[in-house]
Amino acid sequence: MKRCEHCGSEVGLEATFCPSCGSAIVNKDMARATRSGTNRRTKWIVVGLLTVTFVLLFSTYLSVLFREYHPVIEQQPEIVVPIQYGLETKTPSKLIEASIKDQWIVIPVQQLRDYKIVRFHDPAGIQAIPILAYLTPEGKIVTAMSLSENCQSKDFYLQGHNIHCANCPSYWNMSSLEAYACCQRFYPDPIPSILVNDEIRIEASVVRGWQPRS
């Protein structure tokens, strides 16, 4: 036997209502079991969500750490510079002036450190397409022809770990140039450059001999 919590009358073990006052009889053991089961389910849901979140974050970290570079970018020089590319931070390109030294088109590496992505023209005006340079999250110096051949845009910006066309939805990973929207073929075409002291140097003949891929 057990007692009604409202009037104190004795009721049967299986009773759901008190025969004296009509109050509902709560089965404490069942209530505890229900709460225990709910708590266990909640615990496993939280553990599952935390596990999925950790796996996604770790996968993102590994994908950046072991990123396969575009073949030209893989051979590019690196600099050690603390760069934080926020996922929502948009970094527009900065138009700068380049100079000519012998057979090289030259820009200061400090300007790339300052702006993260820059655009500049052939100082001799022989190549009409501008050139861009940017730094990847790993510190690679990337130099490329600043043209999206699909929409003919000559400007780009950085956001997250990607380089975006400033004129259409196309964007690519900064290091691998893998496309995430469209235009797989028409990322800014990388061209080799070298780092000499505090200067980034691009062979002028390579820039002037470049032809669109389309």
PDB file of C-alpha atoms in Angstrom:
ATOM      1  CA  MET A   1       0.000   0.000   0.000  1.00  0.00           C
ATOM      2  CA  LYS A   2       0.933   3.630  -0.426  1.00  0.00           C
ATOM      3  CA  ARG A   3      -0.592   6.926   0.620  1.00  0.00           C
ATOM      4  CA  CYS A   4      -2.126   9.789  -1.322  1.00  0.00           C
ATOM      5  CA  GLU A   5       0.130  12.844  -1.123  1.00  0.00           C
ATOM      6  CA  HIS A   6      -2.900  15.151  -0.954  1.00  0.00           C
ATOM      7  CA  CYS A   7      -5.213  13.604   1.672  1.00  0.00           C
ATOM      8  CA  GLY A   8      -3.069  10.872   3.243  1.00  0.00           C
ATOM      9  CA  SER A   9      -5.522   8.056   2.456  1.00  0.00           C
ATOM     10  CA  GLU A  10      -4.148   4.607   1.729  1.00  0.00           C
ATOM     11  CA  VAL A  11      -4.364   3.589  -1.944  1.00  0.00           C
ATOM     12  CA  GLY A  12      -3.420   0.457  -3.840  1.00  0.00           C
ATOM     13  CA  LEU A  13       0.015   0.050  -5.391  1.00  0.00           C
ATOM     14  CA  GLU A  14      -1.415   0.146  -8.911  1.00  0.00           C
ATOM     15  CA  ALA A  15      -3.898   2.993  -8.298  1.00  0.00           C
ATOM     16  CA  THR A  16      -3.654   6.068 -10.512  1.00  0.00           C
ATOM     17  CA  PHE A  17      -6.276   8.128  -8.633  1.00  0.00           C
ATOM     18  CA  CYS A  18      -7.058   8.446  -4.915  1.00  0.00           C
ATOM     19  CA  PRO A  19     -10.486   6.899  -4.148  1.00  0.00           C
ATOM     20  CA  SER A  20     -11.003   9.420  -1.332  1.00  0.00           C
ATOM     21  CA  CYS A  21     -10.124  12.803  -2.897  1.00  0.00           C
ATOM     22  CA  GLY A  22      -9.737  11.919  -6.597  1.00  0.00           C
ATOM     23  CA  SER A  23      -6.183  13.308  -6.863  1.00  0.00           C
ATOM     24  CA  ALA A  24      -3.795  11.754  -9.364  1.00  0.00           C
ATOM     25  CA  ILE A  25      -1.327   9.321  -7.825  1.00  0.00           C
ATOM     26  CA  VAL A  26       2.223   9.850  -9.017  1.00  0.00           C
ATOM     27  CA  ASN A  27       4.320   6.728  -9.390  1.00  0.00           C
ATOM     28  CA  LYS A  28       7.622   8.059  -8.079  1.00  0.00           C
ATOM     29  CA  ASP A  29       9.635   5.112  -9.314  1.00  0.00           C
ATOM     30  CA  MET A  30       8.240   5.545 -12.826  1.00  0.00           C
ATOM     31  CA  ALA A  31       8.783   9.309 -12.693  1.00  0.00           C
ATOM     32  CA  ARG A  32      12.386   8.788 -11.598  1.00  0.00           C
ATOM     33  CA  ALA A  33      12.908   6.244 -14.373  1.00  0.00           C
ATOM     34  CA  THR A  34      11.400   8.647 -16.924  1.00  0.00           C
ATOM     35  CA  ARG A  35      13.616  11.505 -15.723  1.00  0.00           C
ATOM     36  CA  SER A  36      16.637   9.207 -15.745  1.00  0.00           C
ATOM     37  CA  GLY A  37      15.884   8.074 -19.301  1.00  0.00           C
ATOM     38  CA  THR A  38      15.376  11.657 -20.445  1.00  0.00           C
ATOM     39  CA  ASN A  39      18.622  12.736 -18.812  1.00  0.00           C
ATOM     40  CA  ARG A  40      20.497   9.893 -20.485  1.00  0.00           C
ATOM     41  CA  ARG A  41      19.060  10.795 -23.895  1.00  0.00           C
ATOM     42  CA  THR A  42      19.922  14.461 -23.376  1.00  0.00           C
ATOM     43  CA  LYS A  43      23.450  13.522 -22.321  1.00  0.00           C
ATOM     44  CA  TRP A  44      24.018  11.400 -25.435  1.00  0.00           C
ATOM     45  CA  ILE A  45      22.562  14.092 -27.700  1.00  0.00           C
ATOM     46  CA  VAL A  46      24.963  16.661 -26.212  1.00  0.00           C
ATOM     47  CA  VAL A  47      27.898  14.229 -26.502  1.00  0.00           C
ATOM     48  CA  GLY A  48      26.927  13.522 -30.115  1.00  0.00           C
ATOM     49  CA  LEU A  49      26.711  17.199 -31.020  1.00  0.00           C
ATOM     50  CA  LEU A  50      30.051  17.938 -29.356  1.00  0.00           C
ATOM     51  CA  THR A  51      31.659  15.002 -31.177  1.00  0.00           C
ATOM     52  CA  VAL A  52      30.318  16.146 -34.568  1.00  0.00           C
ATOM     53  CA  THR A  53      31.496  19.711 -33.888  1.00  0.00           C
ATOM     54  CA  PHE A  54      34.972  18.493 -32.889  1.00  0.00           C
ATOM     55  CA  VAL A  55      35.245  16.278 -35.983  1.00  0.00           C
ATOM     56  CA  LEU A  56      34.223  19.155 -38.285  1.00  0.00           C
ATOM     57  CA  LEU A  57      36.680  21.573 -36.657  1.00  0.00           C
ATOM     58  CA  PHE A  58      39.502  19.016 -36.692  1.00  0.00           C
ATOM     59  CA  SER A  59      38.791  18.159 -40.331  1.00  0.00           C
ATOM     60  CA  THR A  60      38.922  21.847 -41.246  1.00  0.00           C
ATOM     61  CA  TYR A  61      42.220  22.194 -39.380  1.00  0.00           C
ATOM     62  CA  LEU A  62      43.714  19.183 -41.181  1.00  0.00           C
ATOM     63  CA  SER A  63      42.449  20.361 -44.569  1.00  0.00           C
ATOM     64  CA  VAL A  64      44.290  23.662 -44.063  1.00  0.00           C
ATOM     65  CA  LEU A  65      47.384  22.044 -42.554  1.00  0.00           C
ATOM     66  CA  PHE A  66      47.752  19.462 -45.338  1.00  0.00           C
ATOM     67  CA  ARG A  67      46.247  21.506 -48.155  1.00  0.00           C
ATOM     68  CA  GLU A  68      47.317  20.419 -51.629  1.00  0.00           C
ATOM     69  CA  TYR A  69      48.680  23.492 -53.360  1.00  0.00           C
ATOM     70  CA  HIS A  70      48.129  24.475 -56.943  1.00  0.00           C
ATOM     71  CA  PRO A  71      51.346  23.322 -58.725  1.00  0.00           C
ATOM     72  CA  VAL A  72      52.596  26.882 -59.293  1.00  0.00           C
ATOM     73  CA  ILE A  73      51.693  28.011 -55.776  1.00  0.00           C
ATOM     74  CA  GLU A  74      53.485  24.996 -54.289  1.00  0.00           C
ATOM     75  CA  GLN A  75      56.774  26.335 -55.674  1.00  0.00           C
ATOM     76  CA  GLN A  76      56.202  29.880 -54.402  1.00  0.00           C
ATOM     77  CA  PRO A  77      58.300  31.426 -51.610  1.00  0.00           C
ATOM     78  CA  GLU A  78      56.928  31.693 -48.084  1.00  0.00           C
ATOM     79  CA  ILE A  79      57.229  34.400 -45.481  1.00  0.00           C
ATOM     80  CA  VAL A  80      56.554  34.170 -41.772  1.00  0.00           C
ATOM     81  CA  VAL A  81      53.836  36.638 -40.938  1.00  0.00           C
ATOM     82  CA  PRO A  82      50.973  36.439 -38.411  1.00  0.00           C
ATOM     83  CA  ILE A  83      47.834  36.643 -40.552  1.00  0.00           C
ATOM     84  CA  GLN A  84      44.361  35.975 -39.232  1.00  0.00           C
ATOM     85  CA  TYR A  85      41.784  35.483 -41.950  1.00  0.00           C
ATOM     86  CA  GLY A  86      38.421  35.762 -40.190  1.00  0.00           C
ATOM     87  CA  LEU A  87      35.658  33.751 -41.824  1.00  0.00           C
ATOM     88  CA  GLU A  88      33.486  36.839 -42.217  1.00  0.00           C
ATOM     89  CA  THR A  89      36.218  39.423 -42.792  1.00  0.00           C
ATOM     90  CA  LYS A  90      36.323  40.738 -46.353  1.00  0.00           C
ATOM     91  CA  THR A  91      39.708  42.077 -47.497  1.00  0.00           C
ATOM     92  CA  PRO A  92      39.503  44.103 -50.739  1.00  0.00           C
ATOM     93  CA  SER A  93      42.492  44.427 -53.025  1.00  0.00           C
ATOM     94  CA  LYS A  94      44.691  47.516 -52.857  1.00  0.00           C
ATOM     95  CA  LEU A  95      45.893  49.097 -56.102  1.00  0.00           C
ATOM     96  CA  ILE A  96      49.636  49.802 -55.856  1.00  0.00           C
ATOM     97  CA  GLU A  97      52.427  50.784 -58.247  1.00  0.00           C
ATOM     98  CA  ALA A  98      55.066  48.351 -59.443  1.00  0.00           C
ATOM     99  CA  SER A  99      58.519  49.183 -60.785  1.00  0.00           C
ATOM    100  CA  ILE A 100      60.892  47.646 -63.336  1.00  0.00           C
ATOM    101  CA  LYS A 101      64.368  46.338 -62.464  1.00  0.00           C
ATOM    102  CA  ASP A 102      66.189  44.743 -65.383  1.00  0.00           C
ATOM    103  CA  GLN A 103      63.844  41.962 -66.580  1.00  0.00           C
ATOM    104  CA  TRP A 104      61.702  41.977 -63.421  1.00  0.00           C
ATOM    105  CA  ILE A 105      58.422  43.588 -62.410  1.00  0.00           C
ATOM    106  CA  VAL A 106      58.923  44.436 -58.734  1.00  0.00           C
ATOM    107  CA  ILE A 107      56.705  45.254 -55.757  1.00  0.00           C
ATOM    108  CA  PRO A 108      57.718  45.688 -52.095  1.00  0.00           C
ATOM    109  CA  VAL A 109      56.900  42.689 -49.918  1.00  0.00           C
ATOM    110  CA  GLN A 110      55.956  45.092 -47.100  1.00  0.00           C
ATOM    111  CA  GLN A 111      52.941  46.306 -49.074  1.00  0.00           C
ATOM    112  CA  LEU A 112      51.747  42.725 -49.351  1.00  0.00           C
ATOM    113  CA  ARG A 113      52.204  42.308 -45.607  1.00  0.00           C
ATOM    114  CA  ASP A 114      50.191  45.482 -45.027  1.00  0.00           C
ATOM    115  CA  TYR A 115      47.283  44.844 -47.419  1.00  0.00           C
ATOM    116  CA  LYS A 116      47.245  40.997 -47.810  1.00  0.00           C
ATOM    117  CA  ILE A 117      46.045  41.346 -51.433  1.00  0.00           C
ATOM    118  CA  VAL A 118      47.272  43.925 -53.965  1.00  0.00           C
ATOM    119  CA  ARG A 119      46.845  44.680 -57.671  1.00  0.00           C
ATOM    120  CA  PHE A 120      49.317  46.402 -59.985  1.00  0.00           C
ATOM    121  CA  HIS A 121      49.984  46.967 -63.675  1.00  0.00           C
ATOM    122  CA  ASP A 122      52.899  46.285 -65.982  1.00  0.00           C
ATOM    123  CA  PRO A 123      54.892  49.524 -65.585  1.00  0.00           C
ATOM    124  CA  ALA A 124      55.718  49.472 -69.308  1.00  0.00           C
ATOM    125  CA  GLY A 125      52.049  49.086 -70.266  1.00  0.00           C
ATOM    126  CA  ILE A 126      52.785  46.138 -72.582  1.00  0.00           C
ATOM    127  CA  GLN A 127      50.418  43.732 -70.769  1.00  0.00           C
ATOM    128  CA  ALA A 128      46.950  45.228 -70.369  1.00  0.00           C
ATOM    129  CA  ILE A 129      45.797  42.680 -67.773  1.00  0.00           C
ATOM    130  CA  PRO A 130      46.737  43.680 -64.212  1.00  0.00           C
ATOM    131  CA  ILE A 131      48.632  41.373 -61.855  1.00  0.00           C
ATOM    132  CA  LEU A 132      47.633  40.524 -58.310  1.00  0.00           C
ATOM    133  CA  ALA A 133      49.512  39.226 -55.308  1.00  0.00           C
ATOM    134  CA  TYR A 134      48.216  37.840 -52.024  1.00  0.00           C
ATOM    135  CA  LEU A 135      49.345  35.874 -48.991  1.00  0.00           C
ATOM    136  CA  THR A 136      47.795  32.500 -48.159  1.00  0.00           C
ATOM    137  CA  PRO A 137      47.054  31.562 -44.520  1.00  0.00           C
ATOM    138  CA  GLU A 138      50.204  29.412 -44.625  1.00  0.00           C
ATOM    139  CA  GLY A 139      52.353  32.389 -45.660  1.00  0.00           C
ATOM    140  CA  LYS A 140      52.771  31.511 -49.353  1.00  0.00           C
ATOM    141  CA  ILE A 141      53.252  34.458 -51.686  1.00  0.00           C
ATOM    142  CA  VAL A 142      50.879  34.045 -54.645  1.00  0.00           C
ATOM    143  CA  THR A 143      51.242  36.127 -57.802  1.00  0.00           C
ATOM    144  CA  ALA A 144      48.694  35.722 -60.605  1.00  0.00           C
ATOM    145  CA  MET A 145      47.062  37.420 -63.554  1.00  0.00           C
ATOM    146  CA  SER A 146      44.190  39.463 -62.143  1.00  0.00           C
ATOM    147  CA  LEU A 147      41.467  38.279 -64.512  1.00  0.00           C
ATOM    148  CA  SER A 148      38.413  36.058 -64.185  1.00  0.00           C
ATOM    149  CA  GLU A 149      38.025  34.993 -67.795  1.00  0.00           C
ATOM    150  CA  ASN A 150      34.404  33.936 -67.377  1.00  0.00           C
ATOM    151  CA  CYS A 151      33.031  37.351 -66.351  1.00  0.00           C
ATOM    152  CA  GLN A 152      36.098  39.451 -67.322  1.00  0.00           C
ATOM    153  CA  SER A 153      36.435  40.879 -63.807  1.00  0.00           C
ATOM    154  CA  LYS A 154      39.896  42.241 -63.027  1.00  0.00           C
ATOM    155  CA  ASP A 155      39.420  42.599 -59.302  1.00  0.00           C
ATOM    156  CA  PHE A 156      39.265  40.107 -56.423  1.00  0.00           C
ATOM    157  CA  TYR A 157      39.017  40.081 -52.656  1.00  0.00           C
ATOM    158  CA  LEU A 158      39.876  37.689 -49.817  1.00  0.00           C
ATOM    159  CA  GLN A 159      37.393  36.238 -47.350  1.00  0.00           C
ATOM    160  CA  GLY A 160      38.024  33.338 -45.000  1.00  0.00           C
ATOM    161  CA  HIS A 161      40.549  31.074 -46.761  1.00  0.00           C
ATOM    162  CA  ASN A 162      39.178  31.907 -50.200  1.00  0.00           C
ATOM    163  CA  ILE A 163      39.756  34.372 -53.002  1.00  0.00           C
ATOM    164  CA  HIS A 164      36.550  35.783 -54.494  1.00  0.00           C
ATOM    165  CA  CYS A 165      35.770  37.395 -57.825  1.00  0.00           C
ATOM    166  CA  ALA A 166      34.617  40.970 -57.145  1.00  0.00           C
ATOM    167  CA  ASN A 167      32.068  40.818 -59.984  1.00  0.00           C
ATOM    168  CA  CYS A 168      30.358  37.392 -59.770  1.00  0.00           C
ATOM    169  CA  PRO A 169      29.733  34.601 -57.193  1.00  0.00           C
ATOM    170  CA  SER A 170      32.843  32.608 -58.182  1.00  0.00           C
ATOM    171  CA  TYR A 171      35.410  31.898 -55.466  1.00  0.00           C
ATOM    172  CA  TRP A 172      38.346  29.556 -54.946  1.00  0.00           C
ATOM    173  CA  ASN A 173      40.535  28.268 -52.146  1.00  0.00           C
ATOM    174  CA  MET A 174      43.554  30.567 -51.800  1.00  0.00           C
ATOM    175  CA  SER A 175      46.086  27.711 -51.746  1.00  0.00           C
ATOM    176  CA  SER A 176      44.678  25.004 -54.021  1.00  0.00           C
ATOM    177  CA  LEU A 177      42.448  27.218 -56.244  1.00  0.00           C
ATOM    178  CA  GLU A 178      39.731  24.596 -55.902  1.00  0.00           C
ATOM    179  CA  ALA A 179      36.433  26.159 -57.029  1.00  0.00           C
ATOM    180  CA  TYR A 180      33.493  26.336 -54.613  1.00  0.00           C
ATOM    181  CA  ALA A 181      30.875  28.022 -56.791  1.00  0.00           C
ATOM    182  CA  CYS A 182      31.557  27.877 -60.515  1.00  0.00           C
ATOM    183  CA  CYS A 183      34.300  28.720 -63.015  1.00  0.00           C
ATOM    184  CA  GLN A 184      36.684  25.930 -62.005  1.00  0.00           C
ATOM    185  CA  ARG A 185      38.999  26.845 -64.898  1.00  0.00           C
ATOM    186  CA  PHE A 186      38.921  30.596 -64.546  1.00  0.00           C
ATOM    187  CA  TYR A 187      40.620  31.343 -61.237  1.00  0.00           C
ATOM    188  CA  PRO A 188      43.338  34.039 -61.376  1.00  0.00           C
ATOM    189  CA  ASP A 189      46.074  32.236 -63.298  1.00  0.00           C
ATOM    190  CA  PRO A 190      49.172  31.881 -61.032  1.00  0.00           C
ATOM    191  CA  ILE A 191      52.543  32.967 -62.404  1.00  0.00           C
ATOM    192  CA  PRO A 192      55.907  32.301 -60.731  1.00  0.00           C
ATOM    193  CA  SER A 193      57.673  34.940 -58.658  1.00  0.00           C
ATOM    194  CA  ILE A 194      60.698  35.080 -56.424  1.00  0.00           C
ATOM    195  CA  LEU A 195      61.520  36.859 -53.176  1.00  0.00           C
ATOM    196  CA  VAL A 196      64.735  38.887 -53.164  1.00  0.00           C
ATOM    197  CA  ASN A 197      65.442  40.652 -49.884  1.00  0.00           C
ATOM    198  CA  ASP A 198      62.382  42.861 -49.400  1.00  0.00           C
ATOM    199  CA  GLU A 199      61.068  42.632 -52.976  1.00  0.00           C
ATOM    200  CA  ILE A 200      58.713  40.304 -54.841  1.00  0.00           C
ATOM    201  CA  ARG A 201      59.961  39.905 -58.405  1.00  0.00           C
ATOM    202  CA  ILE A 202      58.028  38.587 -61.405  1.00  0.00           C
ATOM    203  CA  GLU A 203      59.713  37.971 -64.727  1.00  0.00           C
ATOM    204  CA  ALA A 204      58.341  40.624 -67.106  1.00  0.00           C
ATOM    205  CA  SER A 205      58.458  38.332 -70.151  1.00  0.00           C
ATOM    206  CA  VAL A 206      56.121  35.834 -68.424  1.00  0.00           C
ATOM    207  CA  VAL A 207      53.574  38.567 -67.677  1.00  0.00           C
ATOM    208  CA  ARG A 208      53.776  40.081 -71.154  1.00  0.00           C
ATOM    209  CA  GLY A 209      53.570  36.707 -72.883  1.00  0.00           C
ATOM    210  CA  TRP A 210      50.495  35.551 -70.920  1.00  0.00           C
ATOM    211  CA  GLN A 211      47.437  34.667 -72.987  1.00  0.00           C
ATOM    212  CA  PRO A 212      43.869  34.038 -71.744  1.00  0.00           C
ATOM    213  CA  ARG A 213      43.008  30.369 -71.262  1.00  0.00           C
ATOM    214  CA  SER A 214      39.510  30.572 -72.756  1.00  0.00           C
TER     215      SER A 214
END
